[in-house]
Short mmCIF file of C-alpha atoms and ligand atoms in Angstrom, two decimals:
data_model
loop_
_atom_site.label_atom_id
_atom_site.label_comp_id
_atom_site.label_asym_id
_atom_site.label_seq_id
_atom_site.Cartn_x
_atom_site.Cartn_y
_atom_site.Cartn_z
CA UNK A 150 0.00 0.00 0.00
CA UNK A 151 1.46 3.52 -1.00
CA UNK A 152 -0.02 6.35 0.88
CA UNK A 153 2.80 9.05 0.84
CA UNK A 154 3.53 11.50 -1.93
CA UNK A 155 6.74 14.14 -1.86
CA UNK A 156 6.28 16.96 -3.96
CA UNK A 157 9.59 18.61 -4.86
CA UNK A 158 9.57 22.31 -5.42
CA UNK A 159 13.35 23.31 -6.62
CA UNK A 160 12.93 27.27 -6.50
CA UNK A 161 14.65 29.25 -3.92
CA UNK A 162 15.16 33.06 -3.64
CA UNK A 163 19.06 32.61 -2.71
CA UNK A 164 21.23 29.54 -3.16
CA UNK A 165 22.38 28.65 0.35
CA UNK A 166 26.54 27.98 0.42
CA UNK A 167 26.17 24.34 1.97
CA UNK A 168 22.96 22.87 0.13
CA UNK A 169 23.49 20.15 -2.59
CA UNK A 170 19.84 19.50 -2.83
CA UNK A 171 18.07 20.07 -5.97
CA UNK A 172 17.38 23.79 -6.27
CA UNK A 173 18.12 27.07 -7.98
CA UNK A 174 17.31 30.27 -7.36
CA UNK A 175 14.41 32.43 -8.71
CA UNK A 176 16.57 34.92 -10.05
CA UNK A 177 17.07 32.06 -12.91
CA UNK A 178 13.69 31.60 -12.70
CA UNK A 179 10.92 33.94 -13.55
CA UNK A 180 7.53 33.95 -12.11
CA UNK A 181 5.91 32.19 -15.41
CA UNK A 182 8.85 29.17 -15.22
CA UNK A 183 6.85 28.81 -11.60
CA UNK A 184 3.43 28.73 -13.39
CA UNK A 185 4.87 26.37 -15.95
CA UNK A 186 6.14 24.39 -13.30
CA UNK A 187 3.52 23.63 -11.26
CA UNK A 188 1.22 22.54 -14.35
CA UNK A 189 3.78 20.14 -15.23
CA UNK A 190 3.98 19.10 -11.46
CA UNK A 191 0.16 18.29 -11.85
CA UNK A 192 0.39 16.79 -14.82
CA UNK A 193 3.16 14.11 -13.13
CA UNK A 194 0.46 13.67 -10.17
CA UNK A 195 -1.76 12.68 -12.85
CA UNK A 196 -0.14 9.92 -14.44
CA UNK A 197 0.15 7.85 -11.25
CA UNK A 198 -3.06 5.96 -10.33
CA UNK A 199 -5.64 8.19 -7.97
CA UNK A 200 -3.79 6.90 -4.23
CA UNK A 201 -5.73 8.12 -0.54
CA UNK A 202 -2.93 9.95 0.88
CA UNK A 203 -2.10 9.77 4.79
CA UNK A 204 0.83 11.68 4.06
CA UNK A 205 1.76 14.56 1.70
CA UNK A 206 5.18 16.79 2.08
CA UNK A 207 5.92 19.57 -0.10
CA UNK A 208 9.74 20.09 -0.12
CA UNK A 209 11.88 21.82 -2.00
CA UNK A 210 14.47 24.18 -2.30
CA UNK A 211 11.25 26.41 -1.42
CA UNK A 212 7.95 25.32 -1.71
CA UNK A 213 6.72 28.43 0.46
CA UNK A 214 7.66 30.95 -2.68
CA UNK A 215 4.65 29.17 -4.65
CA UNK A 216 1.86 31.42 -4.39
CA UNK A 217 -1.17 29.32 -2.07
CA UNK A 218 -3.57 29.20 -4.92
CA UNK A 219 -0.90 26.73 -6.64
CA UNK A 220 -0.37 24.75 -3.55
CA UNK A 221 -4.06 24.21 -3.59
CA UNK A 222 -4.09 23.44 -7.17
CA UNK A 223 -1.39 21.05 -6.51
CA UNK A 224 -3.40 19.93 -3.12
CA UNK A 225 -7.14 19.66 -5.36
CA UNK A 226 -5.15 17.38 -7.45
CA UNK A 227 -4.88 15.10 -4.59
CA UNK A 228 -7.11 12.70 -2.69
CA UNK A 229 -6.44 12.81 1.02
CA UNK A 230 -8.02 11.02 4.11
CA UNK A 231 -9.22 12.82 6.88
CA UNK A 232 -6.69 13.41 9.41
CA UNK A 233 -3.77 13.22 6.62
CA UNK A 234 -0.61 15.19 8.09
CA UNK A 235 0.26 18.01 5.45
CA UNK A 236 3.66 18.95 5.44
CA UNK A 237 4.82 22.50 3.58
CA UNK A 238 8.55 23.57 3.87
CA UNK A 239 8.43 27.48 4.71
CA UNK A 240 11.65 29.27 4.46
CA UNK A 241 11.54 32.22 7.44
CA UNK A 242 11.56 35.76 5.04
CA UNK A 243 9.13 34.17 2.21
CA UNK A 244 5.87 34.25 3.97
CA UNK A 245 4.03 36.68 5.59
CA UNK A 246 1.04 36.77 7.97
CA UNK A 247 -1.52 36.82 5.19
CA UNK A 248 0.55 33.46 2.89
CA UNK A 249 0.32 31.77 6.47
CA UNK A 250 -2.88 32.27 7.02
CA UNK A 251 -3.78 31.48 3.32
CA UNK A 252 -1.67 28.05 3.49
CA UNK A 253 -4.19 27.14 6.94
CA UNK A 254 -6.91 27.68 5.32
CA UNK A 255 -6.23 25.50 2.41
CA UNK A 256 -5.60 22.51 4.33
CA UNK A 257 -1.79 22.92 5.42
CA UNK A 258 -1.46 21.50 8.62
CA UNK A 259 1.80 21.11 9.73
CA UNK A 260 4.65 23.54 8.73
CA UNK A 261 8.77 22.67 8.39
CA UNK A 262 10.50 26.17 9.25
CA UNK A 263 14.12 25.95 7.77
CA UNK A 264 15.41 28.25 11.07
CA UNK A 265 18.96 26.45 10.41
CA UNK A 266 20.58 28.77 13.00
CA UNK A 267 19.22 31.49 15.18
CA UNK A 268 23.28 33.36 15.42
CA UNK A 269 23.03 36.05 12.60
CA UNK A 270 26.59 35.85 12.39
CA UNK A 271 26.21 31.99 11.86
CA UNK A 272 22.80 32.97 9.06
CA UNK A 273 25.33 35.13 7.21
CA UNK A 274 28.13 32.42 6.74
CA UNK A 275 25.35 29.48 5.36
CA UNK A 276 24.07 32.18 2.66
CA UNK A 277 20.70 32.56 4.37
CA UNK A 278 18.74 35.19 3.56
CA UNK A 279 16.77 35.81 6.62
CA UNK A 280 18.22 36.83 10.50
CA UNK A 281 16.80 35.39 13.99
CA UNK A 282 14.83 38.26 14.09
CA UNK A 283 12.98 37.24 11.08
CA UNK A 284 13.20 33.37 12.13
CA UNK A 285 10.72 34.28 15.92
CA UNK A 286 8.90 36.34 13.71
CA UNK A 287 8.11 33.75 10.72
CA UNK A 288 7.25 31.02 13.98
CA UNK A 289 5.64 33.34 15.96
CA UNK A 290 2.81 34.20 13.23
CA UNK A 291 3.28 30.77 12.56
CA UNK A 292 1.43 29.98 15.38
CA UNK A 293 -0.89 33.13 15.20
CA UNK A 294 -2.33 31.42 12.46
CA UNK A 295 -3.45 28.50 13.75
CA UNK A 296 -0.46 26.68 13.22
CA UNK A 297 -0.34 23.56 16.03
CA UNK A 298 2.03 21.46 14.18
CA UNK A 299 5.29 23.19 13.78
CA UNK A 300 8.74 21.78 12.92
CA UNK A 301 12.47 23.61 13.12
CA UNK A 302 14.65 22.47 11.05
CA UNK A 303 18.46 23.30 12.76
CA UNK A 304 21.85 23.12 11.61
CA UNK A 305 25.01 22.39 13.93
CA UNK A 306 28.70 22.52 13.89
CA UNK A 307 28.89 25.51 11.33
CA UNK A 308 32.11 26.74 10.79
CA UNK A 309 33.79 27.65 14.09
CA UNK A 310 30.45 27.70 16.12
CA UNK A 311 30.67 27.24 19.69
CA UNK A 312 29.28 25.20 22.80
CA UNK A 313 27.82 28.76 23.90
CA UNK A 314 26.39 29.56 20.52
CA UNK A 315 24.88 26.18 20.34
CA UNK A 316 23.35 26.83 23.61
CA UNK A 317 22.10 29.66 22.56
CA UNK A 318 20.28 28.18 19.97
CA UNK A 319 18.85 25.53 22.21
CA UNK A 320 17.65 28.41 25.06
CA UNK A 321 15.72 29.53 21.97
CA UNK A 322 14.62 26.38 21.09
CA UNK A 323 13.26 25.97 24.65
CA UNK A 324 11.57 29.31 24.23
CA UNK A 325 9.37 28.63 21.07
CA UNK A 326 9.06 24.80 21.50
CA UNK A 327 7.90 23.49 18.51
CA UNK A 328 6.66 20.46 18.01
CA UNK A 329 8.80 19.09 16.51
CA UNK A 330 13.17 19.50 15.71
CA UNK A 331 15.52 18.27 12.92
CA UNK A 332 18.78 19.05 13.91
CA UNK A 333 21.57 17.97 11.24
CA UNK A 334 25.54 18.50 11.53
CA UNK A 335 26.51 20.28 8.69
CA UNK A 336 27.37 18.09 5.79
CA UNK A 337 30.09 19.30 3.82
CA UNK A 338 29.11 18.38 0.18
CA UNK A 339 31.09 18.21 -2.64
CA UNK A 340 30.28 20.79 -5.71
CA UNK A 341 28.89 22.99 -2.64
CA UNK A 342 30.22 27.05 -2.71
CA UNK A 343 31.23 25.51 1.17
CA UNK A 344 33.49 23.08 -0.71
CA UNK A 345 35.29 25.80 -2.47
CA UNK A 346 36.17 27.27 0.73
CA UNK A 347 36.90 24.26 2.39
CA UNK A 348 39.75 23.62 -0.19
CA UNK A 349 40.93 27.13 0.02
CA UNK A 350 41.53 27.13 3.25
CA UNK A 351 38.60 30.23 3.97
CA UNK A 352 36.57 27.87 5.72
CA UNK A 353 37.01 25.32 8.54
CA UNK A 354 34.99 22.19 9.63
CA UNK A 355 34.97 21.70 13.43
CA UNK A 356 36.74 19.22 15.28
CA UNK A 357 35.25 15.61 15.19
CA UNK A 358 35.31 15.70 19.44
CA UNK A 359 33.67 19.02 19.20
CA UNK A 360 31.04 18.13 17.34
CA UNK A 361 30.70 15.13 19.07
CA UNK A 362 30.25 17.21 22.20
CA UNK A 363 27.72 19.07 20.73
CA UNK A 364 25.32 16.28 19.39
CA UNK A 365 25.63 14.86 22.80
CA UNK A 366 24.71 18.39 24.51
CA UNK A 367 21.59 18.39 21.60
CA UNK A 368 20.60 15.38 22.92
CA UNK A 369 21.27 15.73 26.62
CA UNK A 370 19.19 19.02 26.53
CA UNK A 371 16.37 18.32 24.25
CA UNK A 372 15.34 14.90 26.04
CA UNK A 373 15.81 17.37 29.58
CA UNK A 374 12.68 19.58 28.24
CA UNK A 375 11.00 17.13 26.96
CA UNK A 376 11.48 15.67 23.55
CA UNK A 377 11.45 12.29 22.49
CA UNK A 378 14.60 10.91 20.58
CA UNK A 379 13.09 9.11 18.19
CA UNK A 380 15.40 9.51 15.38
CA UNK A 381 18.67 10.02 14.48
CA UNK A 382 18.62 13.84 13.92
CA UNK A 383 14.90 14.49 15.00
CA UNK A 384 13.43 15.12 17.85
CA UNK A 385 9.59 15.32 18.68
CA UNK A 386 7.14 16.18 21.78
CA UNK A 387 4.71 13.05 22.09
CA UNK A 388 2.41 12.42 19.24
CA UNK A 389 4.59 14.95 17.07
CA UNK A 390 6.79 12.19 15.59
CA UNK A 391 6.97 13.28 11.60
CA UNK A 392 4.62 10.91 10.30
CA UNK A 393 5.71 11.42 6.41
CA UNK A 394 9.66 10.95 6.84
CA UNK A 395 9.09 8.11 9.69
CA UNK A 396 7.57 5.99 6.12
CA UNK A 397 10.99 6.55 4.51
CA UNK A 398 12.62 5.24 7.36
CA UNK A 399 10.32 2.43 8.12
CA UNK A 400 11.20 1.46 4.06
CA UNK A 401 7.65 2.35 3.16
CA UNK A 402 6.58 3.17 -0.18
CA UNK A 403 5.76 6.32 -1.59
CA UNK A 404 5.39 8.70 -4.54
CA UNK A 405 8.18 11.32 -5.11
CA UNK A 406 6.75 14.09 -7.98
CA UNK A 407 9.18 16.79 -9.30
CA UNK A 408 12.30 17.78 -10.52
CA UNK A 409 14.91 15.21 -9.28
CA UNK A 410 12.39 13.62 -7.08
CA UNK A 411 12.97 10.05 -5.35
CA UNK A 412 10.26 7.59 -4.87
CA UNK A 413 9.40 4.04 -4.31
CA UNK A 414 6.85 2.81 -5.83
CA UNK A 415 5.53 -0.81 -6.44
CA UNK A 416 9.09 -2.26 -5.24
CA UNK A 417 10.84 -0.17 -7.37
CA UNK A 418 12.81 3.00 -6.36
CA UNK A 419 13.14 5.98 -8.80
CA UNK A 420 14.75 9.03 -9.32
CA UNK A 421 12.70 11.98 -11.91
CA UNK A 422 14.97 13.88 -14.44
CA UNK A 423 17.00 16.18 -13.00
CA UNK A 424 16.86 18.98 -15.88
CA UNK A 425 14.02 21.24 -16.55
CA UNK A 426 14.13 20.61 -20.11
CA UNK A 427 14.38 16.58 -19.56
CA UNK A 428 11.79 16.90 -16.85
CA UNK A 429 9.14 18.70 -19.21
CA UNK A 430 9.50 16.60 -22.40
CA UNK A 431 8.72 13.43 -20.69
CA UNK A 432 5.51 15.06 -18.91
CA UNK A 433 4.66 16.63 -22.54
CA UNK A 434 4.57 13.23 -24.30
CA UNK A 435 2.85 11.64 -21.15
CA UNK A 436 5.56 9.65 -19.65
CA UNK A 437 6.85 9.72 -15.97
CA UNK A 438 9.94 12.10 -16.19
CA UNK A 439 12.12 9.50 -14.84
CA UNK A 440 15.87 9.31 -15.07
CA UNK A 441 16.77 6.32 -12.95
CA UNK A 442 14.70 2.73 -11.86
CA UNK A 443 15.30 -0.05 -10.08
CA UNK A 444 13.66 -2.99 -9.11
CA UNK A 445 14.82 -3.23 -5.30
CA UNK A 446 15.93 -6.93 -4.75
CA UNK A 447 15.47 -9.32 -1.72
CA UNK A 448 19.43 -8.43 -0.98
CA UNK A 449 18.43 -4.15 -0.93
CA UNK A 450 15.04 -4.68 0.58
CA UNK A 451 16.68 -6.57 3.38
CA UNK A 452 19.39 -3.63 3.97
CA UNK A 453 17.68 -1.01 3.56
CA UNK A 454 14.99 -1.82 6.30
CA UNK A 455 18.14 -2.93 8.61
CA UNK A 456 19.79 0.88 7.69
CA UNK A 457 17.06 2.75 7.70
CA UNK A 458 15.17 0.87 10.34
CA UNK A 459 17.57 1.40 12.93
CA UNK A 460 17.53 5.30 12.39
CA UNK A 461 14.33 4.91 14.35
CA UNK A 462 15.65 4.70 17.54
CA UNK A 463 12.82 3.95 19.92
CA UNK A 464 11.41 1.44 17.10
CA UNK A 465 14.43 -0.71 16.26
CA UNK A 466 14.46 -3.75 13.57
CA UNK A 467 13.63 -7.47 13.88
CA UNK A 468 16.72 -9.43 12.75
CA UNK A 469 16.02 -12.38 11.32
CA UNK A 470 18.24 -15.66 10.92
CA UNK A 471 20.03 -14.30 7.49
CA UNK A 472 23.20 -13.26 5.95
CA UNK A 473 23.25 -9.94 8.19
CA UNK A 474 22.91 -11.74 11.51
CA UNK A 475 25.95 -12.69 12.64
CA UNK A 476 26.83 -9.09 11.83
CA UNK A 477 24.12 -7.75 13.58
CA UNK A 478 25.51 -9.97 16.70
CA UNK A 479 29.01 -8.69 16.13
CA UNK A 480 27.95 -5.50 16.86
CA UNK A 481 25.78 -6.32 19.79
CA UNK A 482 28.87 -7.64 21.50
CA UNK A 483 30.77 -4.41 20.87
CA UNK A 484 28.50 -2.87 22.14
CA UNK A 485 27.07 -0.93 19.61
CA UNK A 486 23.13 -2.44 19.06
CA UNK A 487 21.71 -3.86 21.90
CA UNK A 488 18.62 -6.67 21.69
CA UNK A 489 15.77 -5.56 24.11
CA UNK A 490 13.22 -9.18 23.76
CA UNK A 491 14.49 -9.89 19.76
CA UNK A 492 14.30 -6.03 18.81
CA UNK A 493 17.51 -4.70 17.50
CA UNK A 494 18.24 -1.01 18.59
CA UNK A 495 21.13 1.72 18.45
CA UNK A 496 23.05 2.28 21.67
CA UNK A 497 24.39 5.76 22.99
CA UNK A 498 27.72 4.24 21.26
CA UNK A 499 25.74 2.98 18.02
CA UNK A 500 24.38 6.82 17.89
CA UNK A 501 27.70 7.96 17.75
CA UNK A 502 29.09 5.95 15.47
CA UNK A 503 25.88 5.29 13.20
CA UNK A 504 27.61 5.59 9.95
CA UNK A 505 30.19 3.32 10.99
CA UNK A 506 27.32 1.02 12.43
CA UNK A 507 25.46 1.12 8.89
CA UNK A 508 28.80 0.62 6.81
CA UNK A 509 29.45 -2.62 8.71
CA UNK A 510 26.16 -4.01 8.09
CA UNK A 511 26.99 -3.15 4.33
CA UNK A 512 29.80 -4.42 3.66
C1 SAM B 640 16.32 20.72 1.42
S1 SAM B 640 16.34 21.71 2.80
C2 SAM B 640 14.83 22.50 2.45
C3 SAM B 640 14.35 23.45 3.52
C4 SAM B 640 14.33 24.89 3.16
N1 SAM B 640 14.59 25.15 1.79
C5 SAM B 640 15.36 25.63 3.95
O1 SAM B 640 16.52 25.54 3.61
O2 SAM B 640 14.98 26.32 4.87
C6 SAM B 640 15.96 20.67 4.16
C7 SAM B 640 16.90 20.80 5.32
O3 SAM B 640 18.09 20.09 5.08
C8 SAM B 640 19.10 20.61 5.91
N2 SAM B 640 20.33 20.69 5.13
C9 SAM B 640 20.46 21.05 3.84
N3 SAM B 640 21.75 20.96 3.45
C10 SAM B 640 22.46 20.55 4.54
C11 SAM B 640 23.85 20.28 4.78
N4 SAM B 640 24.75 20.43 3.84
N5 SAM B 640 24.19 19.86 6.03
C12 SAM B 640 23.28 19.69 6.99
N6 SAM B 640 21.97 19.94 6.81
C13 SAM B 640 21.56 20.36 5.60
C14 SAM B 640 18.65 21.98 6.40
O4 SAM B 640 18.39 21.94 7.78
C15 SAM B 640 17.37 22.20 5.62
O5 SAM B 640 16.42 22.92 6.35
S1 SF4 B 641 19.11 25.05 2.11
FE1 SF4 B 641 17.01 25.36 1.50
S2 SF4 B 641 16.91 27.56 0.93
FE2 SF4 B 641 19.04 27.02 0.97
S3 SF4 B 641 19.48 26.50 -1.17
FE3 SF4 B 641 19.02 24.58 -0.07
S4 SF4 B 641 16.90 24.24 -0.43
FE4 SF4 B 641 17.29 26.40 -0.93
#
C-alpha cells in the first residue's frame, strides 16, 4: 500500500553555500517558469493511479515561494483522508502573515521552518537570507495562524560555532518549543560554494570531538525539556513524531513528484529527471519524467529496512536468521546495538558511530 507522496519544489530566492539539494534560485527563474512548473507538477500527479494519501510533504528548495492558490491546485489534485498530516517547507523571510494564514486555510497543517541557525553571524556564513529576528517572527505568526504542528529544522557545527552559541540556539529552542526538531551537523558536500572554501583554506569544519560534544549536549538538553529521541537527527514532543519521513525510514513506499524527485513505488525506487528541459519533455509526451529505476531486490530490501530501520531509535528492527545476523551480533557484542526481547536497537555508542554502524552491516 502507497499512501505518501513528496512533492519537490526546486525554487529558492538565494542559493544557500552548503545545500546540494536540488534547487536554484528564482533569479534564474521567472515567475511564469513557476506557473509552468507547477502545471507540469500536476500533470506528473496525474499519471500515477488516484492513491488516498495519509501523508503529503511539499519540499523543496522552497515550496513556500509558490503562491497558495498553486499549492491548492497542486493539493485539489490530490485525494487525502481525513486526518492526513500536510507537510509545507516554509523558508523564514518568504511568507508573511496573510501566505500563512492562506496556506491554513487550504488545508496545510503542519509547517517545516528551515530556522537552520538562530546566530546572525552563523545565518550570514550558510548564505541565508533571513536573520533570527525574522526566524521568531516567521514562527511566531506561525502559530498566530493556527499553526499547532510546527517543525524547526536546525543546523550544527557551522564553521567555528561554539558550545555557547549552540546553547544559545537551544535556550531559543526551549523558548518557542515546537513540536517538533531536525537538527543535522553540517554536511560538507562536494560541488557545494562551502566546498570551495573548504579547499581554500577560507573555511574550517569543526573538530570531530567538538562536534561530538555538541550532538551529545543536543541530545542531553532536548530529552531534559521534553522531547522524544526518536530519530537520528529528529526530535519530537509526544504524538509529534513526523509521520511522512518516519515511512521513509520504516522502508515504506511512496510517490516522489518533481524535478529530481525520489520515490518508491511498487518495489521499485526511482529518481525523476534532473533537468528542466528533460523533466518537461517526458511530462509533454505523457511519460513519468524519470531518469533512474530499479527494481529493489530481496538483498536491498533486506538492507535497507536494517539501515534505515535502525535510524528509528525507539522502534528498532527485527533481525532475522540471514546473511546480516551474525553481523548484527558482532555488533551487539561491541557494544554498539543492543537486543531488548528480539528487537535490534542503536546504543548511545551505536548513535555515535551510526555511519560506521550502517557501513558494517553493508559491507
Ligand atoms: C532541502 S532543505 C529544504 C528546507 C528549506 N529550503 C530551507 O533551507 O529552509 C531541508 C533541510 O536540510 C538541511 N540541510 C540542507 N543541506 C544541509 C547540509 N549540507 N548539512 C546539513 N543539513 C543540511 C537543512 O536543515 C534544511 O532545512
Ligand atoms: S538550504 Fe534550502 S533555501 Fe538554501 S538552497 Fe538549499 S533548499 Fe534552498
Amino acid at each position: 500500500m502507497c499512501d505518501a507522496i513528496y512533492i519537490h519544489i526546486p525554487f529558492c530566492v538565494k542559493k544557500c553555500g552548503y545545500c546540494d539539494f536540488l534547487s536554484f534560485s528564482c533569479e534564474e527563474k521567472s515567475k511564469t517558469d513557476r506557473i509552468e512548473y507547477v502545471e507540469k507538477l500536476i500533470e506528473e500527479i496525474r499519471l500515477y493511479p488516484k492513491l488516498k494519501y495519509d501523508t503529503v510533504y511539499f519540499g523543496g528548495g522552497t515550496p513556500s515561494l509558490l503562491e497558495v492558490e498553486e499549492i491548492e491546485k497542486i493539493l485539489e489534485e490530490l485525494a487525502i483522508n481525513e486526518g492526513a498530516e500536510i507537510t509545507l517547507e516554509v523558508n523564514p523571510q518568504t511568507v508573511d502573515m496573510q501566505k500563512l494564514e492562506g496556506l491554513k486555510k487550504i488545508g496545510i497543517n503542519r509547517l517545516s521552518i528551515g530556522i537552520q541557525s538562530f546566530n546572525d553571524e552563523k545565518l550570514k556564513v550558510l548564505g541565508r537570507i533571513h536573520s533570527k529576528e525574522i526566524a521568531i517572527k516567521t514562527y511566531n505568526d506561525a502559530r498566530k495562524a493556527g499553526f499547532e504542528n510546527i517543525s524547526i529544522d536546525l543546523i550544527f557545527a557551522t564553521p567555528d560555532q561554539t558550545i555557547e552559541e549552540l546553547e544559545e540556539d537551544l535556550d531559543i529552542v526551549e523558548r518557542l518549543s515546537p513540536e517538533h526538531i531536525s537538527i543535522y551537523s553540517l554536511i560538507w558536500e562536494e560541488g557545494t560554494k562551502f566546498m570551495d572554501l573548504l579547499d581554500s583554506g577560507k573555511l574550517n569544519p569543526l573538530d570531530n570531538a567538538l562536534e561530538a560534544k555538541m550532538y551529545e549536549l543536543i541530545i542531553d538538553r532536548l530529552k531534559k525539556i521534553g522531547y522524544l529521541h526518536y530519530e537520528i537527527s529528529n526530535f519530537a514532543k509526544k504524538g509529534y513524531e513526523g509521520r511522512h519521513n518516519s515511512k521513509y525510514w520504516k522502508n515504506i513506499e511512496y510517490i516522489g513528484v518533481g524535478l529530481g524527485a525520489s520515490g518508491y513505488y511498487e518495489g521499485i525506487r526511482y529518481k525523476n529527471q534532473v533537468e528542466l528541459s528533460d523533466y518537461y519533455k517526458k511530462i509533454d509526451t505523457a511519460e513519468k519524467p524519470l531518469m533512474e529505476e530499479e527494481e529493489v531486490s530481496d538483498k536491498d530490501r533486506i538492507e535497507n529496512y536494517y539501515i534505515l530501520g535502525l535510524r528509528l531509535l525507539n522502534e528498532g528492527i527485527e533481525a532475522e536468521n540471514n546473511l546480516y545476523f551474525e553481523k548484527i551480533k558482532e555488533l551487539c557484542r561491541k557494544g554498539y546495538l543492543k537486543n531488548e526481547e528480539g528487537i535490534y536497537k542503536l546504543t548511545s555508542k551505536g548513535l555515535m558511530f551510526a555511519n560506521d554502524v550502517f557501513v558494517e552491516i553493508m559491507e
